[in-house]
XYZ file of C-alpha atoms in Angstrom:
679
model
C 0.000 0.000 0.000
C 1.255 3.544 -0.713
C 2.176 5.805 2.167
C -0.015 8.867 2.697
C 1.279 11.965 4.478
C -1.190 14.182 6.336
C -0.834 17.416 8.314
C -1.915 17.379 11.948
C -1.342 19.095 15.296
C -0.204 17.725 18.645
C -3.075 17.849 21.123
C -1.133 17.010 24.304
C -0.908 19.302 27.338
C 2.232 21.198 26.346
C 2.848 24.880 25.549
C 4.471 24.081 22.183
C 1.377 22.655 20.357
C 3.590 21.389 17.519
C 2.547 21.014 13.911
C 2.857 17.410 12.747
C 3.269 15.369 9.604
C 1.627 11.936 9.963
C 2.567 9.029 7.733
C -0.313 6.584 7.236
C -0.315 3.174 5.592
C -3.461 1.078 5.143
C -5.367 3.094 7.742
C -2.639 2.840 10.374
C -0.268 5.483 11.642
C 3.259 4.414 10.817
C 5.254 7.486 11.787
C 4.733 10.948 13.258
C 7.186 13.713 12.435
C 7.350 17.442 12.916
C 6.269 19.729 10.095
C 7.045 23.277 9.018
C 3.399 24.373 9.096
C 4.119 26.099 12.390
C 7.304 28.181 11.989
C 7.974 28.194 15.732
C 8.249 24.399 16.010
C 9.827 24.156 12.530
C 9.747 20.406 12.005
C 11.079 19.427 15.452
C 8.983 17.424 17.923
C 9.658 15.638 21.201
C 10.690 11.997 21.385
C 7.421 11.026 23.083
C 5.337 12.006 20.092
C 7.882 10.881 17.515
C 8.282 7.422 19.017
C 5.074 6.532 20.863
C 2.089 7.742 18.845
C 1.603 4.583 16.803
C 1.529 2.503 19.996
C -0.775 5.036 21.667
C -3.288 4.900 18.816
C -3.053 1.233 17.852
C -1.739 -0.462 21.006
C -3.418 -2.966 23.343
C -4.611 -0.309 25.809
C -6.769 1.375 23.158
C -10.492 1.393 23.897
C -12.488 0.404 20.828
C -16.021 -0.404 22.043
C -18.461 0.667 24.767
C -18.046 -1.394 27.942
C -20.071 -2.229 31.053
C -18.337 -3.030 34.324
C -18.771 -6.667 35.434
C -16.480 -6.852 38.476
C -15.607 -4.677 41.431
C -14.874 -1.015 40.847
C -11.193 -0.612 40.164
C -10.711 -4.237 39.121
C -10.920 -3.394 35.423
C -13.270 -6.208 34.390
C -15.738 -5.245 31.665
C -18.008 -6.712 29.002
C -18.586 -5.232 25.567
C -21.961 -3.647 24.914
C -23.485 -1.632 22.078
C -23.628 2.139 21.894
C -27.421 2.006 22.281
C -27.106 -0.107 25.428
C -24.505 2.261 26.846
C -26.570 5.364 26.153
C -29.713 3.752 27.536
C -27.975 2.839 30.786
C -26.403 6.287 31.131
C -29.795 7.911 30.620
C -31.645 5.567 32.964
C -29.191 5.724 35.845
C -28.529 9.446 35.614
C -32.261 10.081 35.407
C -32.716 8.086 38.628
C -30.082 10.274 40.284
C -31.726 13.467 39.017
C -35.213 12.352 40.111
C -33.964 11.736 43.644
C -31.285 14.362 44.159
C -31.682 16.909 41.372
C -29.384 17.589 38.415
C -26.627 19.104 40.561
C -25.944 15.614 41.934
C -24.335 15.058 38.515
C -20.931 16.529 37.718
C -18.339 16.415 34.969
C -14.919 15.303 36.201
C -12.638 16.504 33.436
C -9.490 18.460 32.847
C -7.040 18.911 29.963
C -6.189 15.674 28.188
C -6.581 17.024 24.638
C -5.968 20.748 24.120
C -8.121 21.375 21.086
C -11.106 23.690 21.430
C -13.538 20.961 20.382
C -12.226 17.897 22.187
C -11.311 19.909 25.259
C -14.657 21.404 26.237
C -17.289 22.404 23.712
C -20.281 20.132 23.187
C -19.540 18.510 26.542
C -20.135 21.690 28.528
C -23.155 22.571 26.419
C -24.654 19.274 27.546
C -23.792 19.702 31.223
C -25.059 23.288 31.256
C -28.323 22.205 29.597
C -28.658 19.326 32.073
C -28.213 21.674 35.043
C -25.301 19.630 36.408
C -22.852 21.066 38.904
C -20.288 23.263 37.238
C -16.581 22.817 37.957
C -13.754 25.279 38.604
C -10.805 23.469 36.980
C -7.928 25.955 37.123
C -7.022 24.928 40.673
C -5.395 21.733 39.411
C -2.892 23.529 37.174
C -2.455 26.843 35.429
C -4.825 28.931 37.512
C -2.200 30.357 39.846
C 0.033 31.436 36.997
C -2.882 32.887 35.005
C -4.229 34.836 37.969
C -0.782 36.143 38.919
C -0.182 37.285 35.353
C -3.627 38.829 34.802
C -3.549 40.526 38.202
C -0.205 42.135 37.378
C -0.359 42.813 33.621
C -3.957 42.022 32.650
C -5.367 39.429 30.251
C -2.846 40.193 27.510
C -0.013 38.344 25.821
C 3.383 39.113 27.331
C 5.864 38.271 24.601
C 6.206 35.438 22.075
C 8.703 32.689 22.938
C 10.658 33.448 19.761
C 11.912 36.573 21.523
C 14.269 34.405 23.599
C 16.464 33.830 20.542
C 17.933 37.336 20.757
C 18.129 37.812 24.538
C 21.307 38.956 26.233
C 19.971 37.099 29.290
C 17.289 34.426 29.342
C 15.854 33.595 32.753
C 13.943 30.311 33.110
C 12.253 30.329 36.502
C 10.578 27.098 37.615
C 10.551 25.993 33.979
C 11.692 22.433 33.211
C 11.897 23.544 29.610
C 13.872 20.662 28.094
C 10.988 18.337 28.932
C 8.016 20.721 28.797
C 8.998 23.619 26.517
C 11.326 22.131 23.900
C 11.229 24.926 21.347
C 11.887 27.621 23.908
C 15.090 25.698 24.647
C 16.039 25.869 20.976
C 15.630 29.662 21.103
C 17.692 29.854 24.296
C 20.488 27.831 22.723
C 20.556 30.150 19.710
C 20.868 33.086 22.092
C 23.751 31.403 23.908
C 25.550 30.782 20.630
C 25.286 34.527 20.039
C 26.930 35.189 23.384
C 23.816 35.490 25.553
C 23.617 34.165 29.091
C 21.174 31.732 30.668
C 20.075 31.808 34.310
C 17.849 29.059 35.722
C 15.960 29.196 39.022
C 14.889 25.713 40.081
C 15.503 23.529 43.167
C 16.289 20.640 40.794
C 19.188 20.626 38.336
C 17.139 19.884 35.247
C 18.713 19.345 31.844
C 18.277 23.006 30.974
C 19.855 23.956 34.316
C 22.916 21.897 33.377
C 23.383 24.283 30.446
C 22.905 27.430 32.524
C 25.591 30.020 33.192
C 24.001 30.507 36.619
C 21.750 28.054 38.451
C 20.017 29.159 41.647
C 18.387 26.370 43.695
C 16.016 27.935 46.222
C 13.987 25.900 48.677
C 10.475 25.389 47.268
C 8.136 28.141 48.353
C 10.835 30.807 48.782
C 10.830 32.256 45.256
C 9.107 35.470 46.331
C 11.800 36.049 48.954
C 14.500 35.457 46.348
C 12.850 37.912 43.954
C 12.458 40.508 46.716
C 16.126 40.198 47.599
C 17.130 40.583 43.952
C 14.899 43.666 43.682
C 16.466 45.197 46.787
C 19.956 44.522 45.453
C 19.094 46.066 42.074
C 17.687 49.128 43.832
C 20.844 49.428 45.933
C 22.878 49.349 42.719
C 20.770 52.116 41.182
C 19.498 49.893 38.365
C 15.801 50.835 38.447
C 14.184 52.806 35.618
C 12.517 55.529 37.690
C 10.766 57.137 34.730
C 9.249 53.833 33.581
C 8.111 53.023 37.124
C 6.464 56.432 37.552
C 4.598 56.162 34.277
C 3.739 52.473 34.122
C 3.972 50.732 37.529
C 1.442 50.821 40.355
C 2.485 49.794 43.883
C 6.254 49.860 43.444
C 6.766 51.613 46.803
C 4.779 48.951 48.693
C 6.531 46.164 46.826
C 9.949 47.580 47.617
C 9.056 48.062 51.268
C 8.667 44.278 51.440
C 11.768 43.696 49.330
C 14.019 45.781 51.567
C 13.237 43.445 54.460
C 15.225 40.776 52.607
C 18.811 41.890 52.150
C 21.016 39.347 50.432
C 22.405 37.690 53.572
C 18.970 37.135 55.128
C 17.412 35.868 51.892
C 20.350 33.552 51.245
C 19.830 31.873 54.604
C 16.096 31.306 54.104
C 16.231 30.351 50.407
C 19.369 28.252 50.695
C 20.955 30.111 47.778
C 24.564 31.358 48.144
C 24.633 35.117 48.696
C 27.158 35.724 45.863
C 24.763 34.029 43.430
C 21.941 36.395 44.410
C 24.239 39.365 43.839
C 25.381 37.990 40.481
C 21.788 37.326 39.418
C 20.782 40.886 40.288
C 23.733 42.299 38.365
C 23.045 40.172 35.293
C 19.393 41.257 35.255
C 20.429 44.895 35.491
C 23.029 44.566 32.717
C 20.980 42.501 30.264
C 19.631 44.189 27.165
C 17.404 42.625 26.042
C 16.162 40.617 29.032
C 13.701 37.719 28.619
C 11.978 35.984 31.542
C 10.118 32.690 31.001
C 8.413 31.402 34.172
C 7.170 27.816 34.144
C 4.331 25.915 35.799
C 6.617 24.506 38.481
C 6.748 27.891 40.171
C 2.995 28.012 40.833
C 2.595 24.647 42.579
C 3.253 25.657 46.169
C 1.808 27.589 49.082
C 3.427 30.826 47.854
C 3.062 30.078 44.143
C 1.147 33.219 43.233
C 3.507 35.421 45.205
C 6.561 33.802 43.639
C 5.281 34.470 40.132
C 4.146 38.017 40.919
C 7.492 38.902 42.508
C 9.483 37.359 39.643
C 7.522 39.102 36.885
C 7.881 42.414 38.734
C 11.652 42.454 38.157
C 11.628 43.374 34.424
C 9.058 46.081 35.183
C 11.247 47.684 37.860
C 14.116 47.678 35.378
C 11.932 49.062 32.568
C 12.989 46.151 30.376
C 9.765 45.401 28.531
C 9.450 45.799 24.775
C 12.429 46.717 22.597
C 13.344 43.051 22.216
C 12.750 42.056 25.833
C 9.789 40.801 27.777
C 8.069 38.050 29.718
C 7.022 34.850 27.963
C 3.606 34.446 29.572
C -0.030 34.958 28.685
C 0.147 33.513 25.164
C -3.397 32.190 25.515
C -4.595 35.793 25.596
C -3.346 36.341 22.046
C -6.333 34.441 20.618
C -9.765 36.105 20.222
C -11.542 33.333 22.092
C -15.312 33.409 22.504
C -15.611 30.855 25.293
C -19.191 31.647 26.298
C -20.361 31.204 22.718
C -18.571 27.855 22.547
C -19.641 26.389 25.896
C -22.990 28.162 26.446
C -23.024 28.770 30.222
C -26.289 30.650 29.636
C -27.991 27.236 29.355
C -27.324 26.503 33.046
C -30.157 27.287 35.471
C -29.580 30.345 37.693
C -27.912 29.454 40.982
C -26.164 26.338 39.678
C -23.281 25.630 42.038
C -19.620 25.485 41.058
C -17.363 22.853 42.619
C -13.596 23.038 42.903
C -12.055 20.228 40.855
C -9.520 19.262 43.515
C -12.280 18.952 46.128
C -14.370 16.442 44.182
C -12.508 13.480 45.705
C -13.514 14.689 49.162
C -17.105 15.361 48.080
C -17.408 11.833 46.704
C -15.769 10.236 49.723
C -17.332 12.258 52.529
C -20.776 13.285 51.198
C -20.092 16.758 52.556
C -22.266 18.758 50.139
C -26.014 18.932 49.493
C -27.096 17.522 47.144
C -24.399 14.851 47.270
C -22.593 13.733 44.133
C -24.184 10.572 42.789
C -23.133 10.575 39.106
C -19.895 11.641 37.448
C -18.671 11.612 33.865
C -14.879 11.390 33.613
C -13.356 12.573 30.347
C -10.090 14.169 29.203
C -8.787 13.307 32.642
C -7.166 10.614 34.773
C -8.135 11.761 38.284
C -7.060 8.592 40.089
C -3.464 9.212 39.014
C -3.143 12.996 38.951
C -5.351 14.395 41.729
C -4.032 15.339 45.160
C -5.023 12.870 47.888
C -5.175 10.001 45.444
C -6.456 7.547 48.038
C -9.460 9.720 48.836
C -10.335 9.975 45.145
C -10.141 6.191 44.840
C -12.396 5.717 47.849
C -14.911 8.135 46.381
C -14.963 6.486 42.973
C -15.235 3.049 44.628
C -18.637 3.832 46.112
C -21.394 1.607 44.833
C -23.961 4.408 45.053
C -22.020 6.687 42.692
C -22.678 6.038 39.010
C -19.556 6.725 36.966
C -19.171 7.071 33.214
C -15.720 7.193 31.645
C -14.734 8.478 28.213
C -11.153 7.901 27.131
C -8.779 6.657 24.475
C -7.144 4.078 26.759
C -8.117 1.883 29.692
C -6.587 4.088 32.355
C -6.737 3.313 36.049
C -9.540 5.885 36.353
C -11.610 4.121 33.684
C -11.332 0.947 35.772
C -13.603 2.571 38.397
C -16.361 3.408 35.914
C -19.663 1.596 35.415
C -19.842 2.459 31.716
C -16.790 3.227 29.550
C -17.106 4.907 26.155
C -14.307 4.806 23.546
C -13.011 8.218 22.463
C -11.288 9.028 19.198
C -7.712 10.282 19.300
C -6.742 13.669 17.906
C -5.671 11.892 14.707
C -9.264 10.770 14.160
C -11.229 14.001 14.505
C -11.433 17.648 13.515
C -10.197 20.298 15.895
C -8.966 23.848 16.284
C -5.839 24.467 18.357
C -4.804 27.551 20.264
C -1.743 27.374 22.519
C -0.814 28.528 25.975
C 2.842 28.845 24.948
C 2.889 30.587 21.550
C 0.791 32.872 19.357
C -0.225 30.647 16.436
C -3.688 29.233 15.722
C -3.889 25.849 13.965
C -6.535 23.533 12.582
C -6.396 19.777 11.997
C -8.509 17.222 10.178
C -8.623 13.435 10.706
C -5.694 11.510 9.259
C -7.342 8.115 9.845
C -10.889 6.962 10.524
C -11.828 6.420 14.187
C -10.770 2.931 15.223
C -13.409 0.416 16.222
C -16.508 2.182 17.526
C -14.625 5.132 18.987
C -16.053 8.602 18.435
C -14.876 12.199 18.838
C -15.855 13.818 22.125
C -18.190 16.177 20.279
C -20.160 13.306 18.773
C -20.245 11.376 22.043
C -21.897 14.297 23.825
C -24.243 14.943 20.904
C -25.464 11.359 21.304
C -25.773 11.657 25.080
C -27.722 14.918 24.709
C -30.029 13.361 22.129
C -30.669 10.361 24.387
C -31.761 12.793 27.107
C -34.212 14.314 24.634
C -32.417 17.649 24.329
C -33.196 18.985 20.873
C -31.645 22.447 21.211
C -29.944 23.489 17.977
C -26.693 24.219 19.835
C -26.555 20.569 20.940
C -26.715 19.446 17.319
C -24.100 21.875 16.004
C -21.469 20.497 13.642
C -17.767 20.507 14.412
C -17.309 23.315 11.885
C -19.960 25.331 13.704
C -18.159 24.718 16.997
C -14.883 25.972 15.534
C -16.576 29.157 14.388
C -18.091 29.559 17.847
C -14.715 29.079 19.567
C -12.961 32.105 18.054
C -14.360 35.426 16.853
C -14.192 35.173 13.043
C -14.600 38.946 12.718
C -11.552 39.774 14.824
C -8.742 41.423 12.875
C -6.326 38.725 14.060
C -8.166 36.195 11.864
C -7.568 38.425 8.829
C -10.867 37.467 7.242
C -10.399 33.693 7.572
C -13.179 31.763 9.278
C -11.807 29.491 12.024
C -13.274 26.385 10.378
C -11.447 27.254 7.150
C -7.965 27.907 8.492
C -5.452 25.990 6.403
C -4.318 22.682 7.859
C -0.957 23.206 6.175
C -0.093 26.627 7.588
C -0.550 27.995 11.109
C -2.174 31.415 11.430
C -0.124 33.984 13.372
C -1.918 36.125 15.936
C -0.581 39.641 15.418
C -0.818 43.052 16.982
C -2.052 46.144 15.125
C 1.407 46.599 13.603
C 1.455 43.099 12.105
C 4.108 41.901 14.570
C 3.734 39.303 17.342
C 1.857 40.628 20.357
C 4.404 42.065 22.801
C 3.805 44.266 25.826
C 5.116 47.814 25.496
C 5.692 47.243 21.813
C 2.238 46.887 20.292
C 0.069 46.177 23.353
C -0.205 47.667 26.817
C -1.262 46.281 30.229
C -4.974 45.521 30.512
C -5.324 45.968 34.274
C -7.998 48.280 35.743
C -5.404 51.030 36.185
C -3.811 50.474 32.796
C -0.515 50.003 34.618
C 1.581 47.086 35.813
C -0.038 46.401 39.191
C 2.344 45.171 41.883
C -0.574 45.686 44.245
C -3.942 44.465 42.990
C -7.348 45.328 44.407
C -8.818 42.925 41.858
C -6.861 39.957 43.184
C -7.745 40.980 46.731
C -11.453 41.041 45.914
C -11.258 37.667 44.199
C -8.917 35.721 46.470
C -8.840 37.535 49.796
C -6.799 40.194 51.625
C -3.538 38.229 51.381
C -3.708 38.451 47.579
C -3.385 42.234 47.376
C 0.408 42.026 47.220
C 2.957 39.218 47.079
C 3.671 37.606 50.441
C 5.485 34.732 52.117
C 4.146 31.862 54.264
C 6.685 29.526 55.933
C 6.515 25.743 55.731
C 4.757 23.773 58.428
C 7.720 21.367 58.801
C 5.484 18.446 59.761
C 7.930 16.246 57.827
C 11.586 17.063 57.130
C 11.751 16.778 53.324
C 9.948 18.689 50.581
C 8.815 16.556 47.635
C 8.622 18.135 44.182
C 7.246 16.420 41.074
C 8.882 17.510 37.800
C 7.522 16.437 34.436
C 8.704 13.243 32.773
C 10.291 12.963 29.344
C 8.207 9.782 28.830
C 4.732 11.124 29.575
C 2.599 14.256 29.365
C 1.333 14.180 32.948
C -0.231 10.678 32.978
C -0.910 10.521 29.225
C 1.165 7.730 27.616
C 1.518 6.155 31.064
C -0.008 2.941 29.784
C 2.793 2.359 27.312
C 5.732 0.048 27.976
C 8.186 2.952 28.198
C 6.347 4.253 31.252
C 5.898 0.970 33.087
C 9.071 1.479 35.150
C 8.723 3.253 38.481
C 10.136 6.780 38.441
C 13.175 7.317 40.641
C 13.201 9.284 43.848
C 16.156 11.668 43.686
C 17.771 12.690 46.976
C 20.790 14.791 47.938
C 23.807 12.798 49.247
C 23.697 14.519 52.646
C 20.026 13.630 53.142
C 20.667 10.051 52.030
C 23.657 9.657 54.356
C 21.655 10.958 57.303
C 19.153 8.141 56.676
C 21.632 5.412 55.798
C 20.328 5.196 52.228
C 22.130 4.540 48.967
C 21.397 4.519 45.253
C 19.595 1.579 43.658
C 17.849 0.501 46.836
C 14.088 0.892 47.108
C 12.813 3.384 49.629
C 9.519 4.162 51.286
C 8.256 7.716 50.822
C 5.432 8.612 53.189
C 3.384 11.111 55.142
C -0.030 10.998 56.817
C -1.818 10.590 53.478
C -0.075 7.580 51.940
C 3.128 5.797 51.064
C 4.964 4.976 47.856
C 7.846 2.582 47.149
C 10.378 3.986 44.684
C 13.933 3.242 43.545
C 16.404 5.758 44.985
C 18.972 7.782 43.108
C 21.405 9.714 45.292
C 22.480 12.822 43.412
C 23.420 16.425 44.025
C 21.114 17.405 41.144
C 18.486 17.968 43.820
C 19.263 20.390 46.602
C 19.472 19.369 50.259
C 16.101 19.166 51.990
C 14.288 18.367 48.750
C 13.423 15.084 47.046
C 12.127 14.816 43.495
C 10.120 12.201 41.620
C 8.421 12.560 38.249
C 4.677 13.106 38.146
C 2.137 11.097 36.171
C 3.219 7.522 36.924
C 0.425 4.957 36.970
C -0.449 2.991 40.117
C 1.170 -0.206 38.906
C 4.628 1.348 39.290
C 4.577 1.088 43.108
C 4.031 -2.073 45.201
C 1.712 -0.041 47.438
C -0.591 0.693 44.497
C -0.095 4.398 45.122
C 1.920 7.130 43.441
C 3.261 10.426 44.709
C -0.143 12.062 44.127
C -1.294 10.101 47.170
C 1.077 12.207 49.295
C -0.148 15.612 48.087
C -2.674 17.381 50.295
C -5.880 18.574 48.673
C -6.446 20.922 51.617
C -3.197 22.885 51.304
C -3.635 25.618 48.688
C -1.554 28.195 46.922
C -2.088 31.847 47.755
C -3.994 32.434 44.503
C -6.601 30.497 42.545
C -6.977 27.744 45.201
C -4.048 26.076 43.446
C -2.897 22.550 44.294
C 0.529 22.345 45.956
C 2.201 19.467 44.126
C 5.683 20.964 44.585
C 5.281 21.727 48.271
C 4.585 18.294 49.770
C 6.233 17.371 53.068
C 7.416 13.757 53.359
C 9.877 11.449 55.065
C 11.947 8.746 53.372
C 13.321 5.492 54.759
C 14.231 1.953 53.688
C 11.417 0.044 52.006
């Protein structure tokens, strides 16, 4: 059979959203490569996608038919049924729940598996809003802290495109494990270094990008705001601030600096665990750099002081006046797209007064029945909550309840699907239409199917059309085509679309989002802050009103020190969170990395298995003793499936769902206190 080559887009939860070239033979994906349709990614993709996509789409874990559970919840025993049988059972059992408890006893349990507009949340939310189900606040699991910190400081605008890093005199990657999670930013950084630019990395773990840094600062998790304050105070002492820029464009600089001056270098060095000379050098490099580019990552937000750390870090370029003119902050790319979310998801369909639940509290609600009405039906899609949620054991107990009806929709038989009563097979991104924004760059892309859906799998949009129809909902918006959904997702009349309807964007060429001058959207070049004051707000009444008095300005909360070590969970180069975790390459337990001094104090050595525990659970992991992780911190990659530990738990079991970041109710995955001993 001849080989066919088709354009596509990577749907996985990654800021790069690469353009792809998919080689197909006889209806099967043979190879996935990068393409030049997106100039930013320019034909380069990560090893995960290049090597694992054929196995992901065609492998033994792929779900191909509707299933009904036949054994205990969690056991993973199912029998094949027809689509009609599945829809009938979903309708009958959810109707029983609604008749007894009301529609708010039903909730979606979803997050960000695919990142297309359509597969992510379009027809699905239209259905749940029309049903009157409980709504869900999802940003607490990831991304919300960073988004709120950015919007509260600069507004809902794009900061600077990642391509800007290529010409920086100094690139700063703060809490950004970019080699694994931001590959093409790394390519830009390397180009800058070849031109003589410097690289500074702030991360408690010596990641691969940190190994290439000219300066690597390893603060204790949760102390980033203190580090940034100290740097600000040192830059002020050196006379490096741009007073004119601050007067014209910055609100709250005096209050911010009053906090910063409380942290001279020596005091901050002791708390953060960063050598004082490194803080001084960092401050000097920031002051000297022209242009300066700062690229914060998601790792920075996942702690008790996550919002404060981000706000303090992104204040530094503002105090120096180093925004625009080739410099800037690589954040807020999602704001470059003219999204029309309400038109896509139709929240107006929901009855007035419908409650909103916090995603990371759903495990507790299921387990403890602590809300009225209680949750008695959930639909899990685009998500693997058993693996990725804080307090994993509580989520498992909640999903194990016999009086909770659970429906799962997924591509693979994940450990979350094993707890469901009915499982529906979803199409992969290679089998459906979708429209792709990005949270890491400013290019809009569209993709069409490259193969037909395998077995009886269906796109998410069609699955929820069928569910809505089975409930008797005949609203026109619940019968909309995928093309209609694309045109509802983005404003086709916005100048950034340049007259092209979203559903007609070329699949062979990404569409650049541009400012009024035709250049990429860059603060203080062709856009300005979109805060209420129109200035960069280092104090924010808006954040205070939304998240409480402590959110008005960056702050610092010390650790509880209930356990001696702080566990962080960097991303894996084998998985995207838990996606691809069912493949053979991810079947091996991730290592626990520990500093030699901490290992010696516990009589531990590399290659032995250790027990990692706290009050919430315990995990058995192989130990690697290395100075790549700083003293007082242990690191193990997130997203591993339960089978990788003899205890049937992963590090998510150790993360508290009650401890929250200082903004956005964010989960504290990188601020988990544990102890480690021999297994």
